[in-house]
């Protein structure tokens, strides 16, 4: 039965994008400046031959390095903030009322900033990935678009801010070792170098963090998110707290379900790679990026 107190307890509601668009613009410009600056060291690295045109034996791919460098900066920030908030300290996230209404409509400035940063990162990805052939794929472009869309909904209409810490930040922890593997693929490390050692450690680290954050915790959080969303809709609470904006409620639920399928697809690829390591002959599958 619906809790009466839940219906009348006021929840701060503000249109986050209207308040944070200046911050989003600054982050976007900062990412572009970082990308341009990273082209300089990137031009000093020798890429793997497969990422160079056949008629350019001395080619450089500073765009690959710069793109991944910007990604590393964003993943580090997201991982630091989210791990601190989700695992180790009492933050505003812990103060969300542990009810469907609290988790769906509650407010936290930290979560609002995370949604703003995530939206900007994904918009930047939408702009930049078409310029880099290795990342221009339907899967990656759809991923950026959907992630930007749910980030905007969370930011502007204050939906699911409780879940923003996990979906928009903590889930990127597994991207850090994947990033090391990607850089090593584009720019092979010298034998015996620290770079090679880090790359050797990155594979197992990626498998472990992806399984934990993007499979186990993802499924756990998604079940709760869908349950909360269906609850507030069935009880008519979404009409009380966000009258006329139920599209946002449904949108996040649908996109979260679609992204869950994508996580499971990528997880099958990890399993395939593990099976290859132990000796099984399994054909390659396109993960959606090179």
Coordinates of C-alpha atoms in Angstrom, one line a residue:
X1 CA 0.0 0.0 0.0
X2 CA 1.3 3.5 -0.8
X3 CA 2.8 5.4 2.1
X4 CA 0.8 8.6 2.7
X5 CA 3.8 10.4 4.1
X6 CA 5.6 9.6 0.8
X7 CA 2.9 11.5 -1.1
X8 CA 3.1 14.7 0.8
X9 CA 6.8 14.9 1.7
X10 CA 8.2 17.8 -0.4
X11 CA 11.2 17.0 -2.6
X12 CA 13.3 19.8 -4.0
X13 CA 12.8 20.0 -7.8
X14 CA 14.9 22.2 -10.0
X15 CA 15.7 22.1 -13.7
X16 CA 19.3 21.1 -13.5
X17 CA 20.3 21.8 -17.1
X18 CA 19.1 25.4 -16.9
X19 CA 21.4 25.8 -13.9
X20 CA 24.3 23.7 -15.1
X21 CA 24.5 24.5 -18.8
X22 CA 27.3 27.0 -18.1
X23 CA 29.3 24.2 -16.4
X24 CA 28.6 21.9 -19.3
X25 CA 29.9 24.4 -21.8
X26 CA 33.1 24.9 -19.7
X27 CA 33.7 21.1 -19.5
X28 CA 33.1 20.7 -23.2
X29 CA 35.7 23.5 -24.0
X30 CA 38.1 22.0 -21.5
X31 CA 37.8 18.6 -23.2
X32 CA 38.5 20.1 -26.6
X33 CA 41.5 22.0 -25.3
X34 CA 42.8 18.8 -23.7
X35 CA 42.3 16.9 -26.9
X36 CA 44.3 19.5 -28.9
X37 CA 47.1 19.6 -26.4
X38 CA 47.3 15.8 -26.4
X39 CA 47.9 15.8 -30.1
X40 CA 51.5 17.0 -29.5
X41 CA 52.7 14.0 -27.4
X42 CA 50.5 11.7 -29.6
X43 CA 52.4 12.9 -32.7
X44 CA 55.6 11.5 -31.1
X45 CA 54.3 7.9 -30.8
X46 CA 54.5 5.2 -33.5
X47 CA 51.1 3.5 -34.0
X48 CA 50.6 -0.2 -35.0
X49 CA 50.9 -0.7 -38.7
X50 CA 47.2 -1.7 -39.1
X51 CA 46.1 1.8 -38.0
X52 CA 48.1 3.5 -40.7
X53 CA 47.4 3.9 -44.5
X54 CA 49.5 1.5 -46.6
X55 CA 51.0 4.4 -48.5
X56 CA 52.1 6.2 -45.3
X57 CA 54.9 4.1 -43.7
X58 CA 55.9 6.9 -41.4
X59 CA 52.4 7.9 -40.4
X60 CA 51.4 9.1 -37.0
X61 CA 48.0 8.8 -35.3
X62 CA 47.9 11.6 -32.7
X63 CA 44.1 11.6 -33.0
X64 CA 43.9 8.1 -31.4
X65 CA 46.2 9.0 -28.5
X66 CA 44.4 12.4 -27.9
X67 CA 41.0 10.8 -28.0
X68 CA 42.0 8.1 -25.5
X69 CA 43.8 10.6 -23.3
X70 CA 40.7 12.7 -22.9
X71 CA 38.7 9.6 -22.1
X72 CA 41.3 8.6 -19.5
X73 CA 40.8 12.0 -17.8
X74 CA 37.0 11.7 -17.7
X75 CA 37.1 8.1 -16.6
X76 CA 39.5 8.9 -13.7
X77 CA 37.3 11.7 -12.5
X78 CA 34.1 9.6 -12.7
X79 CA 35.7 6.6 -11.0
X80 CA 37.2 8.7 -8.2
X81 CA 34.0 10.5 -7.4
X82 CA 31.8 7.4 -7.7
X83 CA 34.0 5.0 -5.8
X84 CA 34.2 7.6 -3.0
X85 CA 30.5 8.1 -3.0
X86 CA 29.2 4.6 -3.6
X87 CA 31.7 2.5 -1.5
X88 CA 33.6 4.5 1.1
X89 CA 32.1 7.6 2.6
X90 CA 28.8 9.0 3.8
X91 CA 27.8 11.3 1.0
X92 CA 24.6 13.0 0.0
X93 CA 23.8 9.8 -2.0
X94 CA 23.4 8.0 1.3
X95 CA 20.9 10.6 2.4
X96 CA 18.4 9.7 -0.4
X97 CA 15.2 8.4 1.2
X98 CA 15.3 4.6 0.6
X99 CA 11.9 4.5 -0.9
X100 CA 10.8 4.4 -4.6
X101 CA 9.9 8.1 -4.5
X102 CA 13.2 9.0 -2.8
X103 CA 15.3 7.1 -5.3
X104 CA 13.3 8.3 -8.4
X105 CA 12.6 11.9 -7.5
X106 CA 15.1 12.8 -4.8
X107 CA 17.8 15.4 -5.1
X108 CA 21.5 15.6 -4.5
X109 CA 23.9 18.2 -5.8
X110 CA 26.6 15.7 -6.2
X111 CA 24.4 13.5 -8.4
X112 CA 23.3 16.5 -10.4
X113 CA 26.9 17.4 -11.2
X114 CA 27.6 13.8 -12.2
X115 CA 24.7 13.9 -14.6
X116 CA 25.9 17.2 -16.0
X117 CA 29.5 15.9 -16.5
X118 CA 28.2 12.6 -18.0
X119 CA 25.9 14.4 -20.5
X120 CA 28.8 16.6 -21.6
X121 CA 31.2 13.6 -22.0
X122 CA 28.7 11.8 -24.1
X123 CA 28.0 14.8 -26.3
X124 CA 31.7 15.3 -26.8
X125 CA 31.9 11.6 -27.8
X126 CA 29.1 12.1 -30.3
X127 CA 31.0 15.0 -31.9
X128 CA 34.4 13.4 -31.9
X129 CA 33.8 9.7 -32.7
X130 CA 32.7 10.4 -36.3
X131 CA 36.1 12.0 -36.9
X132 CA 38.0 8.8 -35.8
X133 CA 37.4 5.8 -38.0
X134 CA 38.2 3.2 -35.3
X135 CA 35.3 4.5 -33.2
X136 CA 32.8 5.3 -35.9
X137 CA 30.3 2.5 -35.5
X138 CA 26.5 2.4 -35.1
X139 CA 26.9 0.7 -31.6
X140 CA 29.2 3.4 -30.3
X141 CA 27.2 6.3 -31.7
X142 CA 24.0 4.9 -30.3
X143 CA 25.7 4.3 -26.9
X144 CA 26.8 7.9 -26.8
X145 CA 23.4 9.2 -27.8
X146 CA 21.4 7.1 -25.4
X147 CA 23.8 7.9 -22.5
X148 CA 23.6 11.6 -23.3
X149 CA 19.8 11.4 -23.4
X150 CA 19.4 9.7 -20.0
X151 CA 21.9 12.1 -18.5
X152 CA 20.0 15.1 -19.7
X153 CA 16.7 13.6 -18.4
X154 CA 18.3 13.0 -15.0
X155 CA 19.8 16.5 -15.0
X156 CA 16.8 18.6 -16.3
X157 CA 13.8 16.7 -14.9
X158 CA 15.5 15.3 -11.8
X159 CA 14.7 11.7 -12.5
X160 CA 16.7 8.8 -11.0
X161 CA 19.5 11.1 -9.5
X162 CA 20.0 8.4 -6.8
X163 CA 21.0 6.0 -9.6
X164 CA 23.2 8.6 -11.4
X165 CA 26.2 7.8 -9.2
X166 CA 26.2 4.2 -10.4
X167 CA 25.1 4.4 -14.0
X168 CA 26.8 7.6 -15.0
X169 CA 30.0 7.3 -13.1
X170 CA 30.7 4.1 -11.2
X171 CA 30.1 1.8 -14.2
X172 CA 33.1 3.5 -15.9
X173 CA 35.6 1.9 -13.4
X174 CA 35.9 -1.0 -15.8
X175 CA 36.7 1.4 -18.6
X176 CA 40.1 2.3 -17.1
X177 CA 41.8 -1.1 -17.7
X178 CA 40.1 -1.3 -21.0
X179 CA 41.6 2.1 -21.9
X180 CA 45.1 0.8 -21.1
X181 CA 44.4 -2.2 -23.4
X182 CA 43.2 0.1 -26.2
X183 CA 46.2 2.4 -26.0
X184 CA 48.5 -0.7 -26.0
X185 CA 46.7 -1.9 -29.1
X186 CA 47.1 1.3 -31.0
X187 CA 50.6 2.0 -29.7
X188 CA 52.3 -1.4 -28.9
X189 CA 54.5 -1.3 -25.8
X190 CA 58.2 -2.1 -25.9
X191 CA 59.1 -5.6 -24.6
X192 CA 59.8 -5.5 -20.8
X193 CA 58.6 -1.9 -20.4
X194 CA 56.3 -0.7 -17.6
X195 CA 53.8 -0.1 -20.3
X196 CA 53.8 -3.8 -21.2
X197 CA 53.5 -4.8 -17.6
X198 CA 50.5 -2.5 -17.1
X199 CA 48.9 -3.9 -20.2
X200 CA 49.4 -7.5 -19.0
X201 CA 47.6 -6.5 -15.8
X202 CA 44.9 -4.6 -17.5
X203 CA 43.3 -7.7 -19.1
X204 CA 42.4 -9.5 -15.8
X205 CA 41.6 -6.2 -14.2
X206 CA 39.1 -5.4 -17.0
X207 CA 37.5 -8.9 -16.8
X208 CA 37.0 -8.6 -13.0
X209 CA 35.8 -5.0 -12.9
X210 CA 33.5 -5.4 -15.9
X211 CA 31.9 -8.6 -14.3
X212 CA 31.4 -6.9 -11.0
X213 CA 30.3 -3.4 -12.1
X214 CA 28.7 -3.9 -15.5
X215 CA 27.2 -7.3 -14.9
X216 CA 26.6 -8.1 -11.2
X217 CA 25.9 -4.6 -9.9
X218 CA 24.3 -3.5 -13.1
X219 CA 21.7 -6.2 -13.0
X220 CA 21.1 -5.6 -9.3
X221 CA 20.7 -1.8 -9.7
X222 CA 18.6 -2.2 -12.9
X223 CA 16.1 -4.6 -11.1
X224 CA 15.7 -2.0 -8.4
X225 CA 15.4 0.9 -10.9
X226 CA 12.7 -0.8 -12.9
X227 CA 10.9 -1.8 -9.8
X228 CA 10.9 1.8 -8.4
X229 CA 9.8 3.2 -11.8
X230 CA 6.9 0.8 -12.1
X231 CA 5.9 1.4 -8.5
X232 CA 5.7 5.2 -8.7
X233 CA 3.8 5.0 -12.1
X234 CA 1.3 2.4 -10.8
X235 CA 0.6 4.4 -7.7
X236 CA 0.1 7.7 -9.7
X237 CA 3.1 9.2 -7.8
X238 CA 4.8 10.2 -11.0
X239 CA 1.9 12.5 -11.9
X240 CA 2.1 14.1 -8.5
X241 CA 5.9 14.8 -8.6
X242 CA 6.5 15.3 -12.3
X243 CA 3.1 16.1 -13.9
X244 CA 3.3 15.8 -17.7
X245 CA 6.8 14.4 -17.7
X246 CA 6.1 10.6 -17.6
X247 CA 8.0 10.3 -20.8
X248 CA 11.2 10.8 -18.9
X249 CA 10.3 8.1 -16.5
X250 CA 9.6 5.6 -19.3
X251 CA 12.6 6.8 -21.3
X252 CA 15.2 6.0 -18.6
X253 CA 13.6 2.6 -18.0
X254 CA 13.7 1.7 -21.7
X255 CA 17.2 3.0 -22.3
X256 CA 18.5 1.3 -19.1
X257 CA 17.1 -2.0 -20.4
X258 CA 18.7 -1.5 -23.8
X259 CA 22.0 -0.7 -22.3
X260 CA 21.7 -3.7 -20.0
X261 CA 21.5 -5.9 -23.2
X262 CA 24.6 -4.2 -24.5
X263 CA 26.5 -4.9 -21.3
X264 CA 25.6 -8.6 -21.5
X265 CA 26.6 -8.6 -25.2
X266 CA 30.0 -7.2 -24.3
X267 CA 30.2 -9.7 -21.4
X268 CA 29.8 -12.6 -23.8
X269 CA 32.9 -11.2 -25.7
X270 CA 34.9 -11.2 -22.5
X271 CA 33.9 -14.9 -22.0
X272 CA 35.0 -15.6 -25.6
X273 CA 38.4 -14.1 -25.0
X274 CA 38.8 -16.1 -21.8
X275 CA 38.0 -19.3 -23.6
X276 CA 40.5 -18.4 -26.3
X277 CA 43.2 -18.0 -23.7
X278 CA 42.5 -21.5 -22.3
X279 CA 42.8 -23.0 -25.8
X280 CA 39.4 -22.9 -27.4
X281 CA 39.2 -21.9 -31.1
X282 CA 36.5 -19.3 -31.2
X283 CA 35.9 -16.8 -34.1
X284 CA 36.2 -13.1 -33.5
X285 CA 33.0 -11.0 -33.1
X286 CA 32.9 -7.2 -33.7
X287 CA 32.4 -5.5 -30.4
X288 CA 31.3 -2.2 -32.1
X289 CA 34.6 -0.5 -32.0
X290 CA 38.1 -1.3 -33.3

